[in-house]
Short mmCIF file of C-alpha atoms in Angstrom, two decimals:
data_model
loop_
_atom_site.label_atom_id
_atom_site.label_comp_id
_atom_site.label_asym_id
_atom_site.label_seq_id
_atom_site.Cartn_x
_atom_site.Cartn_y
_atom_site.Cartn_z
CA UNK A 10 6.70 -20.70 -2.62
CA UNK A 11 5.38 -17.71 -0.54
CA UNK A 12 4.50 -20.32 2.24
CA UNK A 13 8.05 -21.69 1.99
CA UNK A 14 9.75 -18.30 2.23
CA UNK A 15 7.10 -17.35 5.11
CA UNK A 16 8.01 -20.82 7.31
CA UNK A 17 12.02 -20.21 6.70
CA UNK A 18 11.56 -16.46 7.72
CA UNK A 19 9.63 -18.03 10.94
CA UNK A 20 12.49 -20.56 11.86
CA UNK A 21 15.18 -17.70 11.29
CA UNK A 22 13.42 -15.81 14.08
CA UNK A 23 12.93 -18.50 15.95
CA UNK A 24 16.76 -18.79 15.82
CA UNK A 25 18.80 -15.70 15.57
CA UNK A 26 15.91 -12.84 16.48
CA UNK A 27 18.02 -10.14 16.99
CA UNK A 28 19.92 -10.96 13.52
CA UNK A 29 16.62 -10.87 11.62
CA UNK A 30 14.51 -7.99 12.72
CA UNK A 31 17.64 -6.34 12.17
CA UNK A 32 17.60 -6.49 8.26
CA UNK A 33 14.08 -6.05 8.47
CA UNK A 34 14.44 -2.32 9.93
CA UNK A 35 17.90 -1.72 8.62
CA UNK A 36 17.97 -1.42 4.88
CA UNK A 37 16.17 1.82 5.80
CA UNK A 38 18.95 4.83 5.28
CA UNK A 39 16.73 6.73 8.12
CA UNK A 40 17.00 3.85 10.70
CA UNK A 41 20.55 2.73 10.05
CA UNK A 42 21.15 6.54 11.11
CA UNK A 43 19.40 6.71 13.65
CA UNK A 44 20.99 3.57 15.69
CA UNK A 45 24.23 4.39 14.92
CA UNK A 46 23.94 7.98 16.22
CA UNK A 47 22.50 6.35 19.36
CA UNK A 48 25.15 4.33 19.92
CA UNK A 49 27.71 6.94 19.48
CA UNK A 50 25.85 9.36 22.38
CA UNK A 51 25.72 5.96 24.33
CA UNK A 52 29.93 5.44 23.91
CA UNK A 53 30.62 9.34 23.43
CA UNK A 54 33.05 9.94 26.87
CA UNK A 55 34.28 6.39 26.62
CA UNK A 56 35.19 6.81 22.80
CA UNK A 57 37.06 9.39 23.67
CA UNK A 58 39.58 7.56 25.74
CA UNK A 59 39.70 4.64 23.94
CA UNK A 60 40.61 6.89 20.73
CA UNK A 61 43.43 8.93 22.85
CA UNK A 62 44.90 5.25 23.75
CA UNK A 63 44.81 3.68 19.84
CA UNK A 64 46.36 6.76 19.02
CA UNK A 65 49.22 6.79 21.52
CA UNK A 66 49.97 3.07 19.94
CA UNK A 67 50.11 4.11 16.35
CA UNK A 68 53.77 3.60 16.59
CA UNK A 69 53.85 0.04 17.54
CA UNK A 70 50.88 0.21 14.45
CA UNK A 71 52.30 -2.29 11.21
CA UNK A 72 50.25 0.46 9.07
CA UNK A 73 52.22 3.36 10.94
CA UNK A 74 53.38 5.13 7.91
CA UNK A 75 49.42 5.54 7.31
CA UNK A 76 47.11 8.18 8.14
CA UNK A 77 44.11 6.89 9.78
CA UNK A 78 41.93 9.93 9.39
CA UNK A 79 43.03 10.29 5.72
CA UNK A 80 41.92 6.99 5.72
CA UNK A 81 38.70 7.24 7.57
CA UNK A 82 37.78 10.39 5.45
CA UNK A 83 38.42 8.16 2.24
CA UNK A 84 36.39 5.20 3.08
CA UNK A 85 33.80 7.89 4.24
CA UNK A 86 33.75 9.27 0.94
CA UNK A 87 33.82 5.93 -1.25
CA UNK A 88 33.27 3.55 0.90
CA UNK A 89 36.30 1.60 0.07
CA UNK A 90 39.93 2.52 0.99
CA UNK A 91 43.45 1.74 0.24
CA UNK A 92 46.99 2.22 0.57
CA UNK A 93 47.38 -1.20 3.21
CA UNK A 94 50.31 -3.57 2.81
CA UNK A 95 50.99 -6.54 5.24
CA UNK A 96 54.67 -6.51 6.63
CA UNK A 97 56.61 -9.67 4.66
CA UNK A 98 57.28 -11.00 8.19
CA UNK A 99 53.01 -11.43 8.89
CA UNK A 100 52.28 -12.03 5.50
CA UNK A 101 54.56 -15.22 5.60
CA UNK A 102 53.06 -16.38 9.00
CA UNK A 103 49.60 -16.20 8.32
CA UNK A 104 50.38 -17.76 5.07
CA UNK A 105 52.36 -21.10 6.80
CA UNK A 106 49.54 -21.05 8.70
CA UNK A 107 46.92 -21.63 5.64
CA UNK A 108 49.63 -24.32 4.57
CA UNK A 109 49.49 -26.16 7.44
CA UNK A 110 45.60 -26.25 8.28
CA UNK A 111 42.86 -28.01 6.72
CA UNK A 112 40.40 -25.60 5.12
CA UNK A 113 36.47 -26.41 5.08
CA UNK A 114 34.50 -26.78 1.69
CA UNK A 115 31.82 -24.55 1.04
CA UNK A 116 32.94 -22.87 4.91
CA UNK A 117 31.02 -26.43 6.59
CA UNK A 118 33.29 -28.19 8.93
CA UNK A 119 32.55 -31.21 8.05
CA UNK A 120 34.57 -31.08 4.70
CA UNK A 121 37.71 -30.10 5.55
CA UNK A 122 41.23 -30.64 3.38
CA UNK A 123 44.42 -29.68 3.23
CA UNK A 124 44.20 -26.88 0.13
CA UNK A 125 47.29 -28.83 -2.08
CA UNK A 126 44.80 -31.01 -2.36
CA UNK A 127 41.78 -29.82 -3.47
CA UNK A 128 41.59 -32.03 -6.80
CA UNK A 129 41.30 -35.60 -4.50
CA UNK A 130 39.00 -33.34 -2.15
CA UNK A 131 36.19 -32.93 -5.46
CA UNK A 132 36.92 -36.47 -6.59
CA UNK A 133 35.45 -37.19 -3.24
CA UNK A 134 32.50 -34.69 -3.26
CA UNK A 135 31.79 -35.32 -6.90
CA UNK A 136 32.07 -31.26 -7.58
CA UNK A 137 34.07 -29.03 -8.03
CA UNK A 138 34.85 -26.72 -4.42
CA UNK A 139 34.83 -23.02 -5.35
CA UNK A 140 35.17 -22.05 -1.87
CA UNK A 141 36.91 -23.56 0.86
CA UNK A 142 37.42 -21.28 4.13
CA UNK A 143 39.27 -21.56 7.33
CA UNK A 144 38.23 -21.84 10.83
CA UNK A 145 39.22 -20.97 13.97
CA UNK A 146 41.28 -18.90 12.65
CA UNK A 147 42.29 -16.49 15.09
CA UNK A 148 42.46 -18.93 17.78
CA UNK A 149 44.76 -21.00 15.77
CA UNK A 150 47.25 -18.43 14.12
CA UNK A 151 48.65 -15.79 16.46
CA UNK A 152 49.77 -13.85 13.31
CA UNK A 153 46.10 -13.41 12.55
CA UNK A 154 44.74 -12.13 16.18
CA UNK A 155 48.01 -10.14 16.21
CA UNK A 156 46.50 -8.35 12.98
CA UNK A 157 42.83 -8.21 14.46
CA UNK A 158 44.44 -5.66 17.34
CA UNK A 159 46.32 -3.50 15.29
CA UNK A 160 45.44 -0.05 16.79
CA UNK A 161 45.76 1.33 13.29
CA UNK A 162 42.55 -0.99 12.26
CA UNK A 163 41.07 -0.45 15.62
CA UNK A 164 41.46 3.65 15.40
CA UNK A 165 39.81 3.71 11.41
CA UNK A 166 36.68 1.25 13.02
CA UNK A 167 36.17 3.60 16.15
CA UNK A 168 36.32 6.42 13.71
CA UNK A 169 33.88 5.37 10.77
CA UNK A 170 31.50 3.95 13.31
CA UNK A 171 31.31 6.60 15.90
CA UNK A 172 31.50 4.00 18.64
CA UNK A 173 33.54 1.70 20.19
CA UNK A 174 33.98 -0.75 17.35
CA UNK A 175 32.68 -4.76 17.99
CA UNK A 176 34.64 -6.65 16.14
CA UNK A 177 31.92 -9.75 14.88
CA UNK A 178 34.39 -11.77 12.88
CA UNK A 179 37.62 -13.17 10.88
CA UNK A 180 37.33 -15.15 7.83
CA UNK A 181 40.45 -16.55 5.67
CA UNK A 182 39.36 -18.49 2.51
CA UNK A 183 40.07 -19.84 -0.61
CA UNK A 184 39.08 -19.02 -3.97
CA UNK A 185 39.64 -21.65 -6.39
CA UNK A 186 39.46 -21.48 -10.67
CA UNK A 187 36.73 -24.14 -11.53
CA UNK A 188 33.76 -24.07 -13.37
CA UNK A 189 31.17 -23.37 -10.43
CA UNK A 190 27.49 -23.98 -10.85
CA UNK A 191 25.19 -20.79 -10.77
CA UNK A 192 24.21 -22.17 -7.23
CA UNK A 193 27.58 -22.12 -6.26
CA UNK A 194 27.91 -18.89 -7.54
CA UNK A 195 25.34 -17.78 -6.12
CA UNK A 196 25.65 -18.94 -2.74
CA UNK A 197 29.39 -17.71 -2.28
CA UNK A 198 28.21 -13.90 -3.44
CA UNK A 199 30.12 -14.28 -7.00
CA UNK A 200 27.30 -11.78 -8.19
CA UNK A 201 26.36 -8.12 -7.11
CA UNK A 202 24.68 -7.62 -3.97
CA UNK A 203 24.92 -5.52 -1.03
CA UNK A 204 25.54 -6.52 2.87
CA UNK A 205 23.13 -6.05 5.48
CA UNK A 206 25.07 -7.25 8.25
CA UNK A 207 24.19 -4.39 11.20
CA UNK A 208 23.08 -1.00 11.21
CA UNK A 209 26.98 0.20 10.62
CA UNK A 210 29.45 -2.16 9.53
CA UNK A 211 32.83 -2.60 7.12
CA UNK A 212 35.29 -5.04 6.53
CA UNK A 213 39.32 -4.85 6.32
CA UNK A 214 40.16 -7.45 3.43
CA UNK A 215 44.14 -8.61 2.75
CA UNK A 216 44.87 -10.20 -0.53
CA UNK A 217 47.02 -13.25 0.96
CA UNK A 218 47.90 -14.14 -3.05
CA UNK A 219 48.62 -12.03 -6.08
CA UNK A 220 45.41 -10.63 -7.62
CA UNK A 221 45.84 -9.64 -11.03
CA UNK A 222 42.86 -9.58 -12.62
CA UNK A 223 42.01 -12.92 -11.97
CA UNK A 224 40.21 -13.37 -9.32
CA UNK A 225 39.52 -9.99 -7.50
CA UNK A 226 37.00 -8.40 -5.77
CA UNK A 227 34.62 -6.17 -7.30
CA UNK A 228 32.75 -3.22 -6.19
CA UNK A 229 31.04 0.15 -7.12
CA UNK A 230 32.54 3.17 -5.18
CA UNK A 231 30.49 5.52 -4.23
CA UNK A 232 27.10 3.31 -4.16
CA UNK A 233 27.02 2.68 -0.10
CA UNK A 234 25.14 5.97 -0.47
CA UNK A 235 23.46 5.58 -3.25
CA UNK A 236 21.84 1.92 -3.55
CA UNK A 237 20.55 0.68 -6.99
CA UNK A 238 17.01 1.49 -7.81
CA UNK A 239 15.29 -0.03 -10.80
CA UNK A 240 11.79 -0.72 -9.57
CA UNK A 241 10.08 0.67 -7.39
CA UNK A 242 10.01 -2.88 -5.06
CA UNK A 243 13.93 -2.07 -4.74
CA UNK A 244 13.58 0.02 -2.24
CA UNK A 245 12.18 -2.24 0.43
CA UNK A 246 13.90 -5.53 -0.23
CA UNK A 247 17.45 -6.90 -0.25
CA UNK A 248 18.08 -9.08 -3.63
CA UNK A 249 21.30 -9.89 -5.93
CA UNK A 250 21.68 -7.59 -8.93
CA UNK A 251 23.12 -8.77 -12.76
CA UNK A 252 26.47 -7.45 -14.12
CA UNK A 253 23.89 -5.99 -16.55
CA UNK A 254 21.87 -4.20 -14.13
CA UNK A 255 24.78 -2.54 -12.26
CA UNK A 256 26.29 -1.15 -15.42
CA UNK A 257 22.86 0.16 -16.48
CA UNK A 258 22.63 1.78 -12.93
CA UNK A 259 26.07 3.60 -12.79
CA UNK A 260 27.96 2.97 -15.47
CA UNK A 261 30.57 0.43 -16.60
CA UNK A 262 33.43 2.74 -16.17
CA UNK A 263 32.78 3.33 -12.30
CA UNK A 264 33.06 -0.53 -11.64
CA UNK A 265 36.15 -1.31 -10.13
CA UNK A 266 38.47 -4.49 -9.98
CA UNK A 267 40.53 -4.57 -7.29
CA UNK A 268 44.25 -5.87 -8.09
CA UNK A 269 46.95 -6.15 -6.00
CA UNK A 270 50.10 -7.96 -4.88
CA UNK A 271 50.42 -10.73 -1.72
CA UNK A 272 49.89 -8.46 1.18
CA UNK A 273 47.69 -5.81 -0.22
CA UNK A 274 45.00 -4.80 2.02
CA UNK A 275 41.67 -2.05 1.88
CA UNK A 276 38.47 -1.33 3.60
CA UNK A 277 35.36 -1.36 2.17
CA UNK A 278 31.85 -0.91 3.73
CA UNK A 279 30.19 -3.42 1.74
CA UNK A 280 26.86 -2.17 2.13
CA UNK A 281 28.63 -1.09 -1.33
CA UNK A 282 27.71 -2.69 -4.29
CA UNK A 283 30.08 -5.39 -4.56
CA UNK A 284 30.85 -9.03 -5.91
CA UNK A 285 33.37 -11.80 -5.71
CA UNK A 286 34.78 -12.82 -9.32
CA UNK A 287 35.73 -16.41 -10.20
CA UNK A 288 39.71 -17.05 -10.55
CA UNK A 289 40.43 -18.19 -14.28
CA UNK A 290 43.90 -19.24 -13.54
CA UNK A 291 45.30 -19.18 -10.37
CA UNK A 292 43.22 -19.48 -6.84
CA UNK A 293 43.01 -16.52 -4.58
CA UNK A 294 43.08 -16.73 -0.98
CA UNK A 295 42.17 -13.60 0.91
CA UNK A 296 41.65 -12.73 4.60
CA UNK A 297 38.79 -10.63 6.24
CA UNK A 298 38.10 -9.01 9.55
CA UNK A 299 34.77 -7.27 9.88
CA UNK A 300 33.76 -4.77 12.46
CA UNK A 301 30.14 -3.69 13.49
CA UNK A 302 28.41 -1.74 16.01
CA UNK A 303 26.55 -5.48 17.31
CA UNK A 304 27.41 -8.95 17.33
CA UNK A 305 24.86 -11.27 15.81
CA UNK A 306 27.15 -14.08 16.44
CA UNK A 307 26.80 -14.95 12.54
CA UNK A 308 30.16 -13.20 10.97
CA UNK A 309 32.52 -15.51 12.83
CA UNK A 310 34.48 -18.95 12.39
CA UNK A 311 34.43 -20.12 15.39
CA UNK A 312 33.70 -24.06 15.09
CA UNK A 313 33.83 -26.71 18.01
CA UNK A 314 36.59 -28.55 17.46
CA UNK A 315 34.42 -31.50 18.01
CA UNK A 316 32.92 -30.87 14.96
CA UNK A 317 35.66 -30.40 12.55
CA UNK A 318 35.87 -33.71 10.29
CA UNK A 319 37.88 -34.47 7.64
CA UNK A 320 37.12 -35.43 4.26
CA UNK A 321 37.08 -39.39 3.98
CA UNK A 322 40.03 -41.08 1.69
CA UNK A 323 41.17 -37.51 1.90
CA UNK A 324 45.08 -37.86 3.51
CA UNK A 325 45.27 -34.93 5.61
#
């Protein structure tokens, strides 16, 4: 097992350095704080402008009735903040947009279907799909790259990074109600665990479906600064936690469900603790957009469109 784990940690390297010695050095507090005050001397006179011109756009903003450093100062705090709502008009574009395009099956291209039907799409794979994601998605739905450059979004990632903001990716997916396997589960984060995606990093979500506690995402407030510790091994490794643990650790009553209508939208650095929950009754589809200080090129959903296949006897 320990030679397994050694010879995938080799080809990793081999394929994405700069992605893994990051989360080697990074899930040390003293490190991540280090880089990112770095890279905030490194962008500190061209932050400056490029927070006086988000500013002067606020108006033309869809979250203009919001205060961004209200907002900032919130997520600071928690690490997850709300009070975002999608304009009807966007909401209903990026949602004929998910009608229209074929979504991907466990996010790999080669599996795509149309999301009405899903049921012919697990006949075919013999399981059920608990996950089925988008791609391309800001190249293919204006509404969607119109959202990504929102200069309310881009204002709150300049702020709670300290630099110019890279934005690493978009992600639109379903969430469907079946009875998942614990690999499943496991592999599309439906149990607590914590992000290590850069040295500074959070992610706008929208709920693009009503969430009503069915469904919604979970997370711990509060524990981006304050990471579970058990053993003492927790310290230096990266590992998914049990519903069990997490309520030992802080409590059931500071675990939060997020509910919310169509449209309703937060922030959350998920270096929090956090988790997706399984539908029961009704699937949930939900948009990100992420924002980092670097681009490992591994957040995104950009696909060649040469390699986009459909799911055989599958009528898309």
């Amino acid at each position: 097992m320990a030679v397994a784990k050694l010879m995938q940690l080799a080809g990793s390297f081999k394929k994405n350095p700069g992605y893994v010695a990051m989360r080697s050095i990074a899930r040390f507090k003293l490190v991540r704080l280090a880089v990112k005050a770095g890279r905030h001397f490194a962008h500190k006179n061209a932050c400056i402008k490029y927070k006086q011109q988000l500013r002067a756009a606020l108006p033309n903003s869809v979250f203009a009735d919001r205060d961004p450093d209200a907002f900032v100062a919130e997520l600071r705090r928690d690490g997850v903040a709300f009070g975002l709502a999608l304009p009807p008009s966007l909401l209903s574009e990026i949602c004929a947009y998910t009608d229209q395009a074929a979504c991907y099956a466990d996010r790999e291209p080669e599996k795509g279907f149309m999301a009405r039907q899903r049921l012919d799409a697990e006949a075919h794979l013999g399981k059920p799909v608990l996950v089925a994601q988008y791609l391309n998605t800001e190249k293919d739905c204006p509404a969607i790259e119109q959202l990504r450059n929102d200069p309310f979004l881009l204002l709150v990632a300049t702020e709670y990074l300290g630099s110019i903001p890279t934005h690493v990716g978009t992600n639109c997916w379903w969430t469907f109600p079946v009875d998942a396997s614990a690999e499943d589960r496991m592999r599309h984060a439906h149990v607590f665990h914590s992000d290590l995606d850069d040295f500074s990093f959070f992610k706008f979500f929208f709920y693009l479906s009503d969430v009503e506690n069915d469904g919604a995402h979970v997370c711990v407030p509060g524990s981006h600064t304050r990471p579970p510790r058990l053993r003492l091994r927790d310290y230096f490794r990266v590992r998914r936690w049990r519903d069990q643990e997490i309520a030992q650790f802080y409590g059931e009553e500071n675990i939060l469900s997020i509910n919310g209508k169509a449209g309703t939208g937060f922030a959350e650095d998920t270096y929090c603790m956090h988790k997706g929950s399984t539908p029961m009754h009704q699937p949930r589809l939900l948009l990100q957009m992420q924002f980092a200080l670097f681009d490992y090129g591994v957040q995104h959903d950009n696909v060649a469109s040469n390699r986009l296949k459909q799911i055989a006897d599958v009528n898309c």
